[in-house]
Short mmCIF file of C-alpha atoms in Angstrom, two decimals:
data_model
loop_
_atom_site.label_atom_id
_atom_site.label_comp_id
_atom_site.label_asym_id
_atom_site.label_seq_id
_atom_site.Cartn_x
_atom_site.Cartn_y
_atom_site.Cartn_z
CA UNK V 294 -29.78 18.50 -30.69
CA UNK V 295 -27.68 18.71 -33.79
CA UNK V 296 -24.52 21.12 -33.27
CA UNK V 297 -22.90 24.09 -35.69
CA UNK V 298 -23.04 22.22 -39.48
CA UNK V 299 -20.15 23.03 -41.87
CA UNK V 300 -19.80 21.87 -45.50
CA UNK V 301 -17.85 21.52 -47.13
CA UNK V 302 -15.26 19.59 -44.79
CA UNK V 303 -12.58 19.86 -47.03
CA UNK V 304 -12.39 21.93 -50.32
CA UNK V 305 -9.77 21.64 -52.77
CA UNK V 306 -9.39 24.65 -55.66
CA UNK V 307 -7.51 26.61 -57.84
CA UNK V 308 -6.27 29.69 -57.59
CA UNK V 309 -9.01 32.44 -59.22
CA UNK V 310 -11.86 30.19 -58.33
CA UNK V 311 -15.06 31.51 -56.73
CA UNK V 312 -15.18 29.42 -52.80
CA UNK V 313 -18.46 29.34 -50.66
CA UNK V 314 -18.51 28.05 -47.34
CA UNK V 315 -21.57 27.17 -45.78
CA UNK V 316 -23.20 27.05 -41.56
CA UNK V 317 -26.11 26.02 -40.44
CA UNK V 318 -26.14 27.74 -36.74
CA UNK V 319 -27.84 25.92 -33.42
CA UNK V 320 -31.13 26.44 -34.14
CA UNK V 321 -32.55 29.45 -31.56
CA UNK V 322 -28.70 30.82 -31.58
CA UNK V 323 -28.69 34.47 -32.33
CA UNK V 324 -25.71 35.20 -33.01
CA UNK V 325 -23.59 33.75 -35.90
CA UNK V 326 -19.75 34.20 -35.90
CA UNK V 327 -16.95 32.77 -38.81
CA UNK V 328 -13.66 32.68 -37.86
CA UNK V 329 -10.51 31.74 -39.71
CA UNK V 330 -7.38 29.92 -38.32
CA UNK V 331 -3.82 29.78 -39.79
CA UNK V 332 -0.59 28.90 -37.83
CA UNK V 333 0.66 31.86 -37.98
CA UNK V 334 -2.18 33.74 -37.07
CA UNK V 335 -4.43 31.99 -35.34
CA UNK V 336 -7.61 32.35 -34.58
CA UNK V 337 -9.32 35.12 -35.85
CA UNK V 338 -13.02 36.54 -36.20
CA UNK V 339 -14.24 37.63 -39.56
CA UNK V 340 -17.44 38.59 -39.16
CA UNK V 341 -20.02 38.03 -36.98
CA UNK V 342 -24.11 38.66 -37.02
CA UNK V 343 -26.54 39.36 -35.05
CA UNK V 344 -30.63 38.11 -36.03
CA UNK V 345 -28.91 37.72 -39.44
CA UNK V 346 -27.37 41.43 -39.69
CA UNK V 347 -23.93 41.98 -39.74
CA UNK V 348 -22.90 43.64 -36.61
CA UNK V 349 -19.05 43.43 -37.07
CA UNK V 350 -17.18 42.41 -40.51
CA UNK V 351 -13.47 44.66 -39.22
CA UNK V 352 -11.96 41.57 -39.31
CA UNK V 353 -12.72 40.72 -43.15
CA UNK V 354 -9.48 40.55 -44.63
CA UNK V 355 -9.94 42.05 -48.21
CA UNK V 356 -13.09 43.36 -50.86
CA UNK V 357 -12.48 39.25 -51.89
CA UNK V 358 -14.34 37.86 -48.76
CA UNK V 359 -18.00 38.41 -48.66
CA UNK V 360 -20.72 37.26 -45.87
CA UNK V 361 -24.34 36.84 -46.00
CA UNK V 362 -27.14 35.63 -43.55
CA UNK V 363 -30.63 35.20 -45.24
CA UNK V 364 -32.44 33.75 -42.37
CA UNK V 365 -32.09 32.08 -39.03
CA UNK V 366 -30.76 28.46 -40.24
CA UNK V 367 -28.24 29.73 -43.07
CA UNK V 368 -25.01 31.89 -43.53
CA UNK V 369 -22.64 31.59 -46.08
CA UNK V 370 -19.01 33.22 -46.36
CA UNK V 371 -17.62 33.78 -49.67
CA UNK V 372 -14.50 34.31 -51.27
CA UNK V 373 -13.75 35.33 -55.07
CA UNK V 374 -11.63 34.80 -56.49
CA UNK V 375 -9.55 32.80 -54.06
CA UNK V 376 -5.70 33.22 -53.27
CA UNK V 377 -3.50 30.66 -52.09
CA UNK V 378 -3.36 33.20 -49.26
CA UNK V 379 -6.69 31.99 -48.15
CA UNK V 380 -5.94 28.66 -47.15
CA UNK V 381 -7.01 27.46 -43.73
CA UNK V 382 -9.49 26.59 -41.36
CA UNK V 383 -12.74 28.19 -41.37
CA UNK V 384 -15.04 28.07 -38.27
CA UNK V 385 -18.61 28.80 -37.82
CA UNK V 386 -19.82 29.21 -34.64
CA UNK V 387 -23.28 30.61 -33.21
CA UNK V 388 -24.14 31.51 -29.73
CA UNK V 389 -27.31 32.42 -27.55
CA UNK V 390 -27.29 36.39 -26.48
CA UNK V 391 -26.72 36.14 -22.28
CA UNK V 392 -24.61 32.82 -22.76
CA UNK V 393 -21.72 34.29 -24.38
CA UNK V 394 -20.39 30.59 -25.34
CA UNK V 395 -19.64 30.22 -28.70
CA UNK V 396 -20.06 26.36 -30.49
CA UNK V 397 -18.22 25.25 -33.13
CA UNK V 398 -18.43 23.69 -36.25
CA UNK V 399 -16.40 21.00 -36.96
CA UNK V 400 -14.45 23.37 -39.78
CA UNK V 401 -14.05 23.89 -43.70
CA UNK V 402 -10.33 22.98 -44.51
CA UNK V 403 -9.70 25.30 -47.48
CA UNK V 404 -6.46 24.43 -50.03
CA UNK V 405 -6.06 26.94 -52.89
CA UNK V 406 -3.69 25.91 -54.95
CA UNK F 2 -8.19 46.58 -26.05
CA UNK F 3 -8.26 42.91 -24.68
CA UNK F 4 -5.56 40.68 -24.78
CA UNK F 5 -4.70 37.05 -24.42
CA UNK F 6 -1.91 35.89 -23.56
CA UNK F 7 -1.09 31.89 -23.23
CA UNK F 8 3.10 31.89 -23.04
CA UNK F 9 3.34 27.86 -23.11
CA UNK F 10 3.44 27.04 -26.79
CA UNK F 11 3.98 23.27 -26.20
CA UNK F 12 3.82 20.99 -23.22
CA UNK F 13 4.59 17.40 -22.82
CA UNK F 14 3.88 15.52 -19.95
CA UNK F 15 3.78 11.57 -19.11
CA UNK F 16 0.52 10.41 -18.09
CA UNK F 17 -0.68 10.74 -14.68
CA UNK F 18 0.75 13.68 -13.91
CA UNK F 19 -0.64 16.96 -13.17
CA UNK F 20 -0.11 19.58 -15.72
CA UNK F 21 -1.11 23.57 -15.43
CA UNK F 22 -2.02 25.55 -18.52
CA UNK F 23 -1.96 29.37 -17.55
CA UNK F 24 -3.43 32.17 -19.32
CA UNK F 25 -3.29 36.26 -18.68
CA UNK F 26 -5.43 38.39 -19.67
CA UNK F 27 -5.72 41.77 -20.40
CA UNK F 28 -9.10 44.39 -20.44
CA UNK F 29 -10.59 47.30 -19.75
CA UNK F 30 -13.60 46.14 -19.19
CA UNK F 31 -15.37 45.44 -15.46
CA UNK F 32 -17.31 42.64 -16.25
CA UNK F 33 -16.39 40.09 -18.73
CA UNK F 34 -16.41 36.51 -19.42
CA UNK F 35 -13.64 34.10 -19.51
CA UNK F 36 -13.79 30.65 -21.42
CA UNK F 37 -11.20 27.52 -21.88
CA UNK F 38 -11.48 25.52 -25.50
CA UNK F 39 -10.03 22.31 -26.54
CA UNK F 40 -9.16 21.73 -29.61
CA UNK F 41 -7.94 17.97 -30.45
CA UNK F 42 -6.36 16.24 -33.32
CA UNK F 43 -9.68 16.15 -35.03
CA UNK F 44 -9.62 20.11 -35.22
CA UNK F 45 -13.24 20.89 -33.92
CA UNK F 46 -13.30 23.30 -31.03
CA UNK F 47 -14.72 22.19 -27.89
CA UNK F 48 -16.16 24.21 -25.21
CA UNK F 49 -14.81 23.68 -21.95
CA UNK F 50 -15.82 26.36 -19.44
CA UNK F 51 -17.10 29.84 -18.99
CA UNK F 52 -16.19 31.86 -16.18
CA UNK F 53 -17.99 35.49 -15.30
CA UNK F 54 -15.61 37.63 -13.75
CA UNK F 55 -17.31 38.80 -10.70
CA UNK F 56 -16.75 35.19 -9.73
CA UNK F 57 -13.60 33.80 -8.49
CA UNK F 58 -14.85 30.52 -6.89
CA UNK F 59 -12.39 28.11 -8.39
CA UNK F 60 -13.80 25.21 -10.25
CA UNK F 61 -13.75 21.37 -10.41
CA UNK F 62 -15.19 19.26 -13.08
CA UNK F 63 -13.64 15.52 -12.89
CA UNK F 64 -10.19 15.46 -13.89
CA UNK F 65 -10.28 19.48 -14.96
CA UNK F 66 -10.35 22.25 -12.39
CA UNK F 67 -9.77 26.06 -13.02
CA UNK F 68 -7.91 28.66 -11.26
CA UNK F 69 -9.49 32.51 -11.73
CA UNK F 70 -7.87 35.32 -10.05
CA UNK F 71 -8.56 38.82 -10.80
CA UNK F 72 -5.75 40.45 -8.88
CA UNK F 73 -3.05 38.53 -11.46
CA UNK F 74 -5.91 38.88 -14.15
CA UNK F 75 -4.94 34.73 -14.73
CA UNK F 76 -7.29 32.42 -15.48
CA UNK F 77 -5.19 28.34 -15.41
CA UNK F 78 -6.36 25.62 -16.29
CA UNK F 79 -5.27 22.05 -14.25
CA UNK F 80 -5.30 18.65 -15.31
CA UNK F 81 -5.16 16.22 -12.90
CA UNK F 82 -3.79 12.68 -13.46
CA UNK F 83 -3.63 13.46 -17.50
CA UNK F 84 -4.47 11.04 -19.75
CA UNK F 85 -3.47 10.25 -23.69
CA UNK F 86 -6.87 11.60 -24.38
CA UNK F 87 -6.11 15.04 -23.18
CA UNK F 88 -3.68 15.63 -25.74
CA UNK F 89 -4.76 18.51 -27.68
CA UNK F 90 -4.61 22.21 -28.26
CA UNK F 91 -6.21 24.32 -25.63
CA UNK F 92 -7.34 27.96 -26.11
CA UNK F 93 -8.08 30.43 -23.88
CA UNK F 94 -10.31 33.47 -24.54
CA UNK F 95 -11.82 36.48 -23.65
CA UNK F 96 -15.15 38.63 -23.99
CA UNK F 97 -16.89 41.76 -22.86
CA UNK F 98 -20.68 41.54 -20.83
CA UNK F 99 -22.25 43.63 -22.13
CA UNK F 100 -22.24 44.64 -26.00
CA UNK F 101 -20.39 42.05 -28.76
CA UNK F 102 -20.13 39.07 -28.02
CA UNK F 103 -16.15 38.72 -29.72
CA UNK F 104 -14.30 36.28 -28.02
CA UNK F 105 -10.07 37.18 -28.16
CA UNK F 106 -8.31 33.91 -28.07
CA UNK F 107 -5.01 33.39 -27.10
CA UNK F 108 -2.51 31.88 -29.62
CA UNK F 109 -3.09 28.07 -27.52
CA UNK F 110 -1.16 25.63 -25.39
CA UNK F 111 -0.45 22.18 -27.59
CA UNK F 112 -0.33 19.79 -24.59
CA UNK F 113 1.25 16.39 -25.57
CA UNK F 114 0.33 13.41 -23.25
CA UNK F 115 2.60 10.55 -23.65
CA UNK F 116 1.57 7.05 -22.49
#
């Protein structure tokens, strides 16, 4: 079965610019989580969702970040206009309600410059 | 609130021997979950282990085994006979039963095998 699916792996932009990251969640997950990871802050949740409603966005840094979940297979997590501030990792991960594990996807390195 | 604490920033070890990653936690809560990531030089996180905590039966899996005990709310993490492929950055974490399903990671243990 395919895993958590990321893309972009790597984007590059300028400071101002609109940035949308995209995850396609294990499909029969329920739950859909991004996370963001600096050094000096680690890892931290965003937002997560729950049968594509937000349950939780506390952890949404500023007005500038935005998340949406249309359906099952797709959630996006967007950010305009992008600071150099906002580099990092971003994370999807999804999860299966009575599991509790979270999977990964392999990350969207983000470089404003 | 919950809170994870991992207080080894870095280890390096020479392979084959045994290395310990602890982790404390901190909750409220009765029932939770406890997990173990890995998080190698290729950056994806990889899940490890989950752990419910009305179950302190310690674990084996290969070369990994795990350590839970609520009365020192620690949950370590042992690698036995480490190899180069171990290096990585290991996270601990956290989460309630019932209700969200957050996970509260600790800041990670970068574990350094060297051949």
């Amino acid at each position: 079965d395919a895993g958590v699916i990321q893309s972009p792996r790597h984007e590059v932009t300028e400071m101002g610019q609109e940035v949308t990251l995209r995850c396609k969640p294990i499909s029969g997950h329920d739950y859909l989580f991004w996370y963001r990871q600096t050094m000096m802050r680690g890892l931290e949740l965003l937002i997560y969702f729950n049968n594509n409603v937000p349950i939780d966005d506390s952890g949404m840094p500023e007005d500038r970040f935005s998340a949406k979940m249309p359906n099952a297979s797709f959630s996006t997590l967007k950010i305009q206009p992008s600071e150099p501030r906002d580099s990092a990792v971003y994370f999807c991960a999804s999860s299966f309600r009575g599991h509790h594990e979270q999977y990964f996807g392999p990350g969207t390195r983000l470089t404003v410059t | 609130a919950q809170k994870v604490t991992q207080a080894q920033t870095e280890i390096s070890v020479v392979e084959k021997e045994d290395v310990t990653l602890d982790c404390v936690y901190e909750t409220r809560d009765t029932t939770y979950y406890l997990f173990w990531y890995k998080q190698p030089p290729s950056g994806e996180l990889v899940f490890l282990i989950r752990r419910n905590s009305f179950d302190e039966q310690n674990e084996i899996s290969g070369r990994y085994s795990w350590n839970f005990q609520k009365s020192t709310s620690s949950f370590n993490f042992t690698i036995t006979a480490s190899q180069v492929v171990d290096s990585a950055v290991y996270f601990c974490a956290l989460s309630e039963a019932q209700g969200a399903q957050k996970l509260v990671f600790g800041q990670g243990t970068r574990l350094t095998i060297n051949p």
